[in-house]
CSV table of C-alpha atoms in Angstrom, one decimal:
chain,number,residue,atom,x,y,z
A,1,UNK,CA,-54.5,-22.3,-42.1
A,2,UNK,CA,-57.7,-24.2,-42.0
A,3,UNK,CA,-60.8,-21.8,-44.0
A,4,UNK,CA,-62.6,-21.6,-40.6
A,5,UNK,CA,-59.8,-20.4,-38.7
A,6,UNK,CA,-59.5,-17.2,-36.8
A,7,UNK,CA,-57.6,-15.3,-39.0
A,8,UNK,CA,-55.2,-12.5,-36.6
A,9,UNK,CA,-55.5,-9.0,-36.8
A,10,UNK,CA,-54.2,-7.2,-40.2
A,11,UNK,CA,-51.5,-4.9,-39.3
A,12,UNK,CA,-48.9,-3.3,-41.8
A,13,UNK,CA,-46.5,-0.8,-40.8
A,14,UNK,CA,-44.6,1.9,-43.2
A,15,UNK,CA,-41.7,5.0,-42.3
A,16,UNK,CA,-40.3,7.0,-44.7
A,17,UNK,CA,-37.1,6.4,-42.6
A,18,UNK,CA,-35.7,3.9,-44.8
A,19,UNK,CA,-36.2,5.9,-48.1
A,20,UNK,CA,-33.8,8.0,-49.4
A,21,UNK,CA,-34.4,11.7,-48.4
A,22,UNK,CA,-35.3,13.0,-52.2
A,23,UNK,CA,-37.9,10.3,-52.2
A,24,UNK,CA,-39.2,10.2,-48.8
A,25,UNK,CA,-42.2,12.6,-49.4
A,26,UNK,CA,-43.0,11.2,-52.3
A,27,UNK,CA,-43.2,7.9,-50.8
A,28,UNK,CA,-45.6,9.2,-48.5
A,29,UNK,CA,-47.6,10.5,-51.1
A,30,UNK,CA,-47.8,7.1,-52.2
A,31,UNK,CA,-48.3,5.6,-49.2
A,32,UNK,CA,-51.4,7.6,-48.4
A,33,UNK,CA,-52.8,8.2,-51.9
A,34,UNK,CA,-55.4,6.2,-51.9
A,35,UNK,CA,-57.3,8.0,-49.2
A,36,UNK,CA,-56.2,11.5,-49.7
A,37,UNK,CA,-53.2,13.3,-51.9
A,38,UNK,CA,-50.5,14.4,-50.1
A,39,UNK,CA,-49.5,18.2,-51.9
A,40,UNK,CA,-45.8,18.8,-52.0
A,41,UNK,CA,-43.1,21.1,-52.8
A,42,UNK,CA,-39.8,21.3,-54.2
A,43,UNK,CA,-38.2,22.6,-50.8
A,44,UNK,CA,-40.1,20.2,-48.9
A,45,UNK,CA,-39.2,17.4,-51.6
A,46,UNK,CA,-35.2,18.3,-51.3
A,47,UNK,CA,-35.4,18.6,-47.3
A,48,UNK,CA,-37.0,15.1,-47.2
A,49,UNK,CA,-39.7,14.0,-44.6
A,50,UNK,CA,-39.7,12.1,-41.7
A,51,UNK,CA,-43.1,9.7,-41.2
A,52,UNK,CA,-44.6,6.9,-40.0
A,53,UNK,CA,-48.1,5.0,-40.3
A,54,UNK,CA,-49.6,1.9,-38.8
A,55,UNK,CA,-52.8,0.2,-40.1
A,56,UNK,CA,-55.0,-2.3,-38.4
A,57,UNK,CA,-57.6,-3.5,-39.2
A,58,UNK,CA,-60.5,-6.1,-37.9
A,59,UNK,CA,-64.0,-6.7,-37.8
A,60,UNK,CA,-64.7,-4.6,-41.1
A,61,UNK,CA,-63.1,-1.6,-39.0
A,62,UNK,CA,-59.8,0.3,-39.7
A,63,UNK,CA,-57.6,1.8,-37.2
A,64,UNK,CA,-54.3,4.1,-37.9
A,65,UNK,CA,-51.7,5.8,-36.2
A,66,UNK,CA,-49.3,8.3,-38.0
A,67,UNK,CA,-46.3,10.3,-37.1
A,68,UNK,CA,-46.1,13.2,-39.4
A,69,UNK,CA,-43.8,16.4,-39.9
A,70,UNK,CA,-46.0,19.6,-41.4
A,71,UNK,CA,-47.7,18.7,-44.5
A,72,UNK,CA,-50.6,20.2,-47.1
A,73,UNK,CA,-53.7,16.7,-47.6
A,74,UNK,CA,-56.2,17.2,-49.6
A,75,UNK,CA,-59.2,15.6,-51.1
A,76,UNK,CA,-60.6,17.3,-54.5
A,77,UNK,CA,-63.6,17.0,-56.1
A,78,UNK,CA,-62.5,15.7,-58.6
A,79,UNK,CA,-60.9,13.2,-56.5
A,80,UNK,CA,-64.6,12.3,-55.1
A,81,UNK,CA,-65.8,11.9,-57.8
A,82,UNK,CA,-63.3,9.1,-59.5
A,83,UNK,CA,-62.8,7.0,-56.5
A,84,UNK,CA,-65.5,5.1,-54.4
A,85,UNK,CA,-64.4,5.5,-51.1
A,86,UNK,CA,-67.7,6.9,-48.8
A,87,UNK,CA,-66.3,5.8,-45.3
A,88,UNK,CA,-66.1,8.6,-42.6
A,89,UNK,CA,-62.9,9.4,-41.3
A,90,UNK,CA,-62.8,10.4,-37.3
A,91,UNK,CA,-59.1,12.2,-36.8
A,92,UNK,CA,-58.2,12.2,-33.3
A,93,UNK,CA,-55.2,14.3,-32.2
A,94,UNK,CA,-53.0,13.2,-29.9
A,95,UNK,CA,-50.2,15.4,-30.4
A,96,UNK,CA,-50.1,18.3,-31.9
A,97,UNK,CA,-53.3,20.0,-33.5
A,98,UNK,CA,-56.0,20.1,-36.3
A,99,UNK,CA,-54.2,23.0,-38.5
A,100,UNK,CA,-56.1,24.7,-40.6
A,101,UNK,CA,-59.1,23.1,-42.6
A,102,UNK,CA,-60.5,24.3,-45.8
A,103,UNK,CA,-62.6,23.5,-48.6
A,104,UNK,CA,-65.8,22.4,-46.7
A,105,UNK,CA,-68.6,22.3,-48.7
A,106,UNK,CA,-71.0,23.7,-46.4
A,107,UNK,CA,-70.8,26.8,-44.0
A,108,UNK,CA,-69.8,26.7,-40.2
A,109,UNK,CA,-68.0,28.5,-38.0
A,110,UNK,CA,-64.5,27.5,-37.9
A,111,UNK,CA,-62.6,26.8,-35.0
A,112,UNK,CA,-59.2,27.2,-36.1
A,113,UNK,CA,-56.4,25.1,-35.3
A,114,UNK,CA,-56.8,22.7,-32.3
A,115,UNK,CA,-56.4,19.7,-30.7
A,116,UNK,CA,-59.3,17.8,-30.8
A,117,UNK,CA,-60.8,15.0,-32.7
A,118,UNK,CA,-62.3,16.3,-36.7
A,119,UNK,CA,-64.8,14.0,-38.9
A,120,UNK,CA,-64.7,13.9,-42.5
A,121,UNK,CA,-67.0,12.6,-45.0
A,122,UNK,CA,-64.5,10.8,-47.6
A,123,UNK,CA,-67.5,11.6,-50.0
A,124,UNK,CA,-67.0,15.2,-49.5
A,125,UNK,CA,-64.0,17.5,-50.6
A,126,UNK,CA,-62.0,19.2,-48.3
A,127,UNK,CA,-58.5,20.4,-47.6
A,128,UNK,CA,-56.0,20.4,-44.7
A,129,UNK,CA,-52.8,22.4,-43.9
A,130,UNK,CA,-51.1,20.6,-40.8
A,131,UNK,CA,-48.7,21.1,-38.6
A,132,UNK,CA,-46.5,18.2,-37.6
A,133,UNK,CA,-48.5,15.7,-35.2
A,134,UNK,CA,-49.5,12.5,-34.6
A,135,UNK,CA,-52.8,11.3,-35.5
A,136,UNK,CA,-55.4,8.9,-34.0
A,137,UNK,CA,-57.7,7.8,-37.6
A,138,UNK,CA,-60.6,5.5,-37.4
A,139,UNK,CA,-62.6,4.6,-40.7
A,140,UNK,CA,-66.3,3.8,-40.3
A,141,UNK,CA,-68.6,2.5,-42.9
A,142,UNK,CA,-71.2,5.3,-43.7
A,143,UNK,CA,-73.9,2.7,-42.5
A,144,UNK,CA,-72.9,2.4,-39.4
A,145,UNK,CA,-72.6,6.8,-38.9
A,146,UNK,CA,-75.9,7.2,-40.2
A,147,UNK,CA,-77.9,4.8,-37.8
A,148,UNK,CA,-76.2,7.2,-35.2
A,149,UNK,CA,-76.4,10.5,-37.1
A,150,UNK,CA,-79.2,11.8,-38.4
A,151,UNK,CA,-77.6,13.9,-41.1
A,152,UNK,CA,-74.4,12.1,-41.3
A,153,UNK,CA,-73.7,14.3,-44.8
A,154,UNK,CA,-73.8,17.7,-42.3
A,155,UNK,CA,-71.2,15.7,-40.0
A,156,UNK,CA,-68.2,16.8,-42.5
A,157,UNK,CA,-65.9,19.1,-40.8
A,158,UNK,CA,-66.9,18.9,-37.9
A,159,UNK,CA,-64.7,19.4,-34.5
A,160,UNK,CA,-65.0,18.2,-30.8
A,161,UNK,CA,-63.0,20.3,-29.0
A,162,UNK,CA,-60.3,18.0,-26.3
A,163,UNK,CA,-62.3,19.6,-23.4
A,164,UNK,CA,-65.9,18.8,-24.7
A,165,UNK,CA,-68.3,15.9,-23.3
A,166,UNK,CA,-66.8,12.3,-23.9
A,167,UNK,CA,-63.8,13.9,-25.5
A,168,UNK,CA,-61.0,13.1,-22.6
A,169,UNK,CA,-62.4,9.5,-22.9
A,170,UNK,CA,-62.2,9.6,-26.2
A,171,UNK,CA,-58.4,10.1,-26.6
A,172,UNK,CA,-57.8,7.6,-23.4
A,173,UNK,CA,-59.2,5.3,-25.6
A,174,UNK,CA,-57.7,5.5,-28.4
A,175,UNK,CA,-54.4,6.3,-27.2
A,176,UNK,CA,-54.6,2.8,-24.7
A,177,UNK,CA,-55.7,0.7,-28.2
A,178,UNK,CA,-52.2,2.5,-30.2
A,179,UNK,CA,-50.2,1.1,-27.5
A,180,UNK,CA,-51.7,-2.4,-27.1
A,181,UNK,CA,-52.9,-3.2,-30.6
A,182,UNK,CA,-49.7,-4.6,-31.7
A,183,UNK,CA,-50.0,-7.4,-29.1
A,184,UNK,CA,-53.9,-7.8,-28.6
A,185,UNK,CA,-56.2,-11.3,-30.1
A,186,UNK,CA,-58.4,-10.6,-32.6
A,187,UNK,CA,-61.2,-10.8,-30.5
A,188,UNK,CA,-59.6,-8.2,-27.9
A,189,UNK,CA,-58.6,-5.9,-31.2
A,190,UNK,CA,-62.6,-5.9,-32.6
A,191,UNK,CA,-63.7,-4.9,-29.1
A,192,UNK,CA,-61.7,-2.2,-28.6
A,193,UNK,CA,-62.3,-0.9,-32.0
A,194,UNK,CA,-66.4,-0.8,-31.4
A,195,UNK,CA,-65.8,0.8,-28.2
A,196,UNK,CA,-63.8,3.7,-29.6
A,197,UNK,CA,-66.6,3.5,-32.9
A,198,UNK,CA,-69.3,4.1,-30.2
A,199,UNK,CA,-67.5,7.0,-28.3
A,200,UNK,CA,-66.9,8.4,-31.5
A,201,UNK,CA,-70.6,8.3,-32.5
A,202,UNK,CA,-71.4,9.3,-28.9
A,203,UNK,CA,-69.5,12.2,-29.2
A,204,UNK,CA,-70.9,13.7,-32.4
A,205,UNK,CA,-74.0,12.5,-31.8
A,206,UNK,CA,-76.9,15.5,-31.5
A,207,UNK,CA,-80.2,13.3,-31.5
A,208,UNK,CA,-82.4,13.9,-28.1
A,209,UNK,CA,-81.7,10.5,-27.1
A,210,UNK,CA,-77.9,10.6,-27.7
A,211,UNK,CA,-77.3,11.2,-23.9
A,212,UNK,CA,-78.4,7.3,-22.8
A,213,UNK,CA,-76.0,6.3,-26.0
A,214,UNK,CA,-73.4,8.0,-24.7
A,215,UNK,CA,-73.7,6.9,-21.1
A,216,UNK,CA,-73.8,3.1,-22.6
A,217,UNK,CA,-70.7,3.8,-24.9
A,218,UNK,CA,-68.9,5.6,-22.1
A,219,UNK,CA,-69.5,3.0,-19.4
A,220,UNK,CA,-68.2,0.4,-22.1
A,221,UNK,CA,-65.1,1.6,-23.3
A,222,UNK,CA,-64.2,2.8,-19.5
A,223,UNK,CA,-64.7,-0.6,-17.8
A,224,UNK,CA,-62.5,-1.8,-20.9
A,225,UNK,CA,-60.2,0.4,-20.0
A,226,UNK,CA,-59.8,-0.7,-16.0
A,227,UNK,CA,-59.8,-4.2,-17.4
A,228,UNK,CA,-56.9,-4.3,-19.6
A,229,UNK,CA,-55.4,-2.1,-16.6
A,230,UNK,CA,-55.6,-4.9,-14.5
A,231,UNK,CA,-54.5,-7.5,-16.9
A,232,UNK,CA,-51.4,-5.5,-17.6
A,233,UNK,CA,-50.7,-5.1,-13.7
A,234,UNK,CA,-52.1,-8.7,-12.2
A,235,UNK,CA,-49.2,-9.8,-10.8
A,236,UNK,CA,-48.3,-6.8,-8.9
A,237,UNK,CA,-49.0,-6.7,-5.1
A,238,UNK,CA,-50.0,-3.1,-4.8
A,239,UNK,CA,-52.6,-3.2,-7.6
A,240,UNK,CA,-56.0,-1.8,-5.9
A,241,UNK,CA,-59.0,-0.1,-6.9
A,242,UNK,CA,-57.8,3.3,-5.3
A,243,UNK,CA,-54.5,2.7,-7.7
A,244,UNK,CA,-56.2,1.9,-10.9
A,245,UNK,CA,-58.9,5.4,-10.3
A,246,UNK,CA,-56.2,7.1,-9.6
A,247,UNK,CA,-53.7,6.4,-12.3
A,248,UNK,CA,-56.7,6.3,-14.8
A,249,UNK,CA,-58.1,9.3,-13.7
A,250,UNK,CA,-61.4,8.3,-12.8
A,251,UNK,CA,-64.3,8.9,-10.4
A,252,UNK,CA,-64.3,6.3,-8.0
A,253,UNK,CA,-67.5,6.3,-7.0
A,254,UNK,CA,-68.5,5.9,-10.8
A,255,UNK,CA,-66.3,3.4,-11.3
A,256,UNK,CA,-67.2,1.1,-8.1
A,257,UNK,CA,-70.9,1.3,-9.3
A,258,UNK,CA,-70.3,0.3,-12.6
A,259,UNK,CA,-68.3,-3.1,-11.1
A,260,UNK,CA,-71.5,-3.4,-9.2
A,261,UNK,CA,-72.3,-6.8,-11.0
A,262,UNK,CA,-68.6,-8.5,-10.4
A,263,UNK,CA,-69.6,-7.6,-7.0
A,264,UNK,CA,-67.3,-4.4,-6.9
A,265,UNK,CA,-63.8,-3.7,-9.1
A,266,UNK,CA,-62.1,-5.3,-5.3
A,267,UNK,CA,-63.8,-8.7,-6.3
A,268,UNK,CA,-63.1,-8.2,-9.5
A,269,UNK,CA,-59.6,-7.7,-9.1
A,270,UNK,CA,-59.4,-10.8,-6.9
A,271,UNK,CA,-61.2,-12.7,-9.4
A,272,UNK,CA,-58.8,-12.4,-12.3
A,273,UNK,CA,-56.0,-13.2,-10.1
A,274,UNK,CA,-57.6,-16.3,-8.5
A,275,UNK,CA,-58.4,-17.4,-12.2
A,276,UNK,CA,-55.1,-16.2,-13.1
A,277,UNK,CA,-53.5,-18.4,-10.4
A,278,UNK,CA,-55.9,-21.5,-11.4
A,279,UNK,CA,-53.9,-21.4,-14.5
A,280,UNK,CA,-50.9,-21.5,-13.9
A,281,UNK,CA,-51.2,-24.2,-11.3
A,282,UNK,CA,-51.7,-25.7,-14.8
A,283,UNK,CA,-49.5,-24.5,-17.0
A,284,UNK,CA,-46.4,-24.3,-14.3
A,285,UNK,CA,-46.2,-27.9,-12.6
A,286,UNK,CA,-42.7,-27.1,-10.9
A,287,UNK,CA,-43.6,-24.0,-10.0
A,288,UNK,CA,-44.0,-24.2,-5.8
A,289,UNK,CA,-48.1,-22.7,-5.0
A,290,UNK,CA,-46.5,-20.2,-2.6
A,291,UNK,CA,-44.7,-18.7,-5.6
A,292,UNK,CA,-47.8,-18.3,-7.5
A,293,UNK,CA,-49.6,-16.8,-4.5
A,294,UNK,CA,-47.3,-14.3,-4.0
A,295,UNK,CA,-46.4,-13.9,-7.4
A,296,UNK,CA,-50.5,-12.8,-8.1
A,297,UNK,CA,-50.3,-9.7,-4.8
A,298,UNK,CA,-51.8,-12.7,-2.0
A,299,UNK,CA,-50.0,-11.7,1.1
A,300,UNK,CA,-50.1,-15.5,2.4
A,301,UNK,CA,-50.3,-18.7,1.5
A,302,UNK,CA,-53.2,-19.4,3.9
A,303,UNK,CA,-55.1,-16.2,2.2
A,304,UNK,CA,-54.4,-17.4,-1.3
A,305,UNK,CA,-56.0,-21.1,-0.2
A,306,UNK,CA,-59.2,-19.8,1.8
A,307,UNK,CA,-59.6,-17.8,-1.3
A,308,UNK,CA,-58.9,-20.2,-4.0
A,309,UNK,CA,-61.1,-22.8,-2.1
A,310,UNK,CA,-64.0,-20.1,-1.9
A,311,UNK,CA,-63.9,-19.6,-5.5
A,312,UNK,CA,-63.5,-22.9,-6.9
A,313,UNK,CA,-64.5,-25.7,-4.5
A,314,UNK,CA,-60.8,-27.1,-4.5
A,315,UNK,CA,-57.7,-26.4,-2.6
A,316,UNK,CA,-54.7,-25.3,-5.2
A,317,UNK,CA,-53.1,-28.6,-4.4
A,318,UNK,CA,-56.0,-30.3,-5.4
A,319,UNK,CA,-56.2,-28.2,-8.8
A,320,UNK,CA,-52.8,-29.2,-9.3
A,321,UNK,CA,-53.4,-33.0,-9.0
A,322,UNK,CA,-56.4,-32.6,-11.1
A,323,UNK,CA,-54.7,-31.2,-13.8
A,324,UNK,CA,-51.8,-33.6,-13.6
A,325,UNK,CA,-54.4,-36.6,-13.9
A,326,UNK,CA,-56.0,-34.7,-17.1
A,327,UNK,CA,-53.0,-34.6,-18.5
A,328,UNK,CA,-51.6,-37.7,-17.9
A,329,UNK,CA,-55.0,-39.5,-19.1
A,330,UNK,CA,-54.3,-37.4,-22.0
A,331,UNK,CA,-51.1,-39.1,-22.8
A,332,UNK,CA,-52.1,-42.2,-22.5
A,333,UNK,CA,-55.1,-42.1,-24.6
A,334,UNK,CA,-54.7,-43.3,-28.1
A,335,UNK,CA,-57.8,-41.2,-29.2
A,336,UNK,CA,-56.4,-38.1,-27.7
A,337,UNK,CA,-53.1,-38.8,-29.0
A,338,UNK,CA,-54.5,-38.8,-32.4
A,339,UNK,CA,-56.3,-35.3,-31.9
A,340,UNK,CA,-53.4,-33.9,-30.6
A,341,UNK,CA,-51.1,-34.8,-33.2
A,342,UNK,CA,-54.1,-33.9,-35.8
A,343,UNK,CA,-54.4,-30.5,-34.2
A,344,UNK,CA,-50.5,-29.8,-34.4
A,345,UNK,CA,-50.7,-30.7,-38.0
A,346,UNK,CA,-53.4,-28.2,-38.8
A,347,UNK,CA,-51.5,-25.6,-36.6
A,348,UNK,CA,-48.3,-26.1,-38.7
A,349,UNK,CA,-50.1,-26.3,-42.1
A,350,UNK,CA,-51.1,-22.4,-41.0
């Protein structure tokens, strides 16, 4: 792969599954222990213990989600101070709670067990007895927290409650980029990690000015949300705004005036599918145009024209022919011929 290539998201994948029930805790403990240690015991050790993790990272952020049974983590002093890691961890819990969180170096009010999303400061101690769950972990650099948090060290143990401001949105978010990470672009990946990093921050944020941040971060990671919505459900004919508010479990008003500049979320919608059809009329010589049309929710073939004509000057057929002539010049040029066969050579050499 050329050095200025676009290198694909970093994803590993580990389950104690495959390890041999004496070992699998101890596995895990290895798995994890460069983060946190994992504190076992000989019952637990002799039962065996069932978990999984997956890591992504991109764009200098880390994303994980782990399957867990009940387990004792901790991070010691001692631990803090050997080591070098200073990120902040943001637990989000998806199922299953918080358990019950210990060791803090400074006082608050504790909350108890609950699901909700917790922040530690990997700089900072702390110990955690929890109940089997599966966790929601994003890493951030302690420069970006502290441009959003004031006292980022005071930010260590501290819980947003599943009901609070921005939380709900919160775990939508992150529980939408566990499903699609495995099959999102790099590009696609990095965005929906700095949305979830600035609904994060939005959500522990306490400055004065922290409600316009979160409005900005909400309205982001939302309208990401109803997009990858309707790229997962363009080519089905009932797909409508009143569909995607309800299944997403939005305000519609809110979300119509935030699709204000694509000239509503209905223009929007008819826009990715027109764009959609454009290219496969491309891709897809033998396929007939009607096909396509109804294939993309169009409930005619004289609809799906007027419209395709509106939006980009040409009839379908003519797109087609277009495209045919494109490629065919294509063929026949020696110079392309060479780029072509220069770009599969670099593709291969990846």
């Amino acid at each position: 792969m050329p050095a200025d290539s676009d290198p694909s998201v970093l994803s590993t994948r580990f389950s104690t599954q495959d390890v041999p029930r004496e070992r699998q805790l101890l596995a895990w403990r290895e798995r994890v222990g460069h983060v946190v240690d994992v504190l076992p015991d000989n019952d637990q050790i002799a039962r065996g213990f069932a978990g999984s993790i997956d890591l992504h990272a991109a764009g200098g952020l880390v994303f994980t989600e782990a399957r867990t049974e009940a387990m004792v983590l901790e991070r010691s002093i001692a631990r803090v101070s050997t080591d070098t890691r200073r990120d902040f961890a943001f637990h989000v819990y998806a199922e299953g709670e918080s358990g019950h969180v210990s060791g803090l170096n400074v006082k608050r009010s504790a909350p108890g067990s609950l699901r909700g999303i917790v922040a530690f400061d990997l700089n900072q101690r702390f110990r955690i007895e929890r109940p089997a769950c599966r966790v929601l972990t994003m890493f951030l650099p302690r420069s970006v927290v502290a441009v959003h948090i004031d006292d980022c060290d005071a930010l260590h143990g501290r819980v947003v409650p599943e009901n609070a401001p921005l939380a709900r949105f919160v775990f939508q978010h992150f529980d939408a980029t566990a499903r699609e990470l495995p099959t999102l672009k790099r590009p696609d990946a990095i965005d929906a990690f700095d949305a979830g990093a600035q609904l994060l921050l939005a959500a522990f944020a306490d400055k004065p000015h922290a409600l316009h941040d979160s409005r900005a971060a909400l309205q982001a990671a939302v309208k990401k949300q109803v997009k990858r919505y309707v790229e997962t459900h363009l080519h089905e004919a009932d797909l409508t705004p009143t569909k995607i508010v309800d299944a997403l479990g939005l305000k519609r008003a809110t979300i119509y005036r935030w699709f204000e500049q694509e000239g509503g979320l209905g223009a929007y919608i008819r826009h990715r599918r027109l764009r959609e059809a454009a290219d496969e009329l491309a891709r897809f010589p033998n396929l007939q145009i009607t096909d396509i049309a109804f294939g993309l929710g169009f409930k005619s073939a004289s609809d799906f024209t007027r419209a395709f004509r509106r939006a980009f000057d040409v009839s379908p057929l003519e797109m087609r022919l277009r495209a045919l002539d494109l490629l065919h010049a294509a063929a026949n040029d020696p110079v392309m011929r060479m780029h072509a066969a220069h770009s599969r050579g670099v593709r291969g050499s990846g």
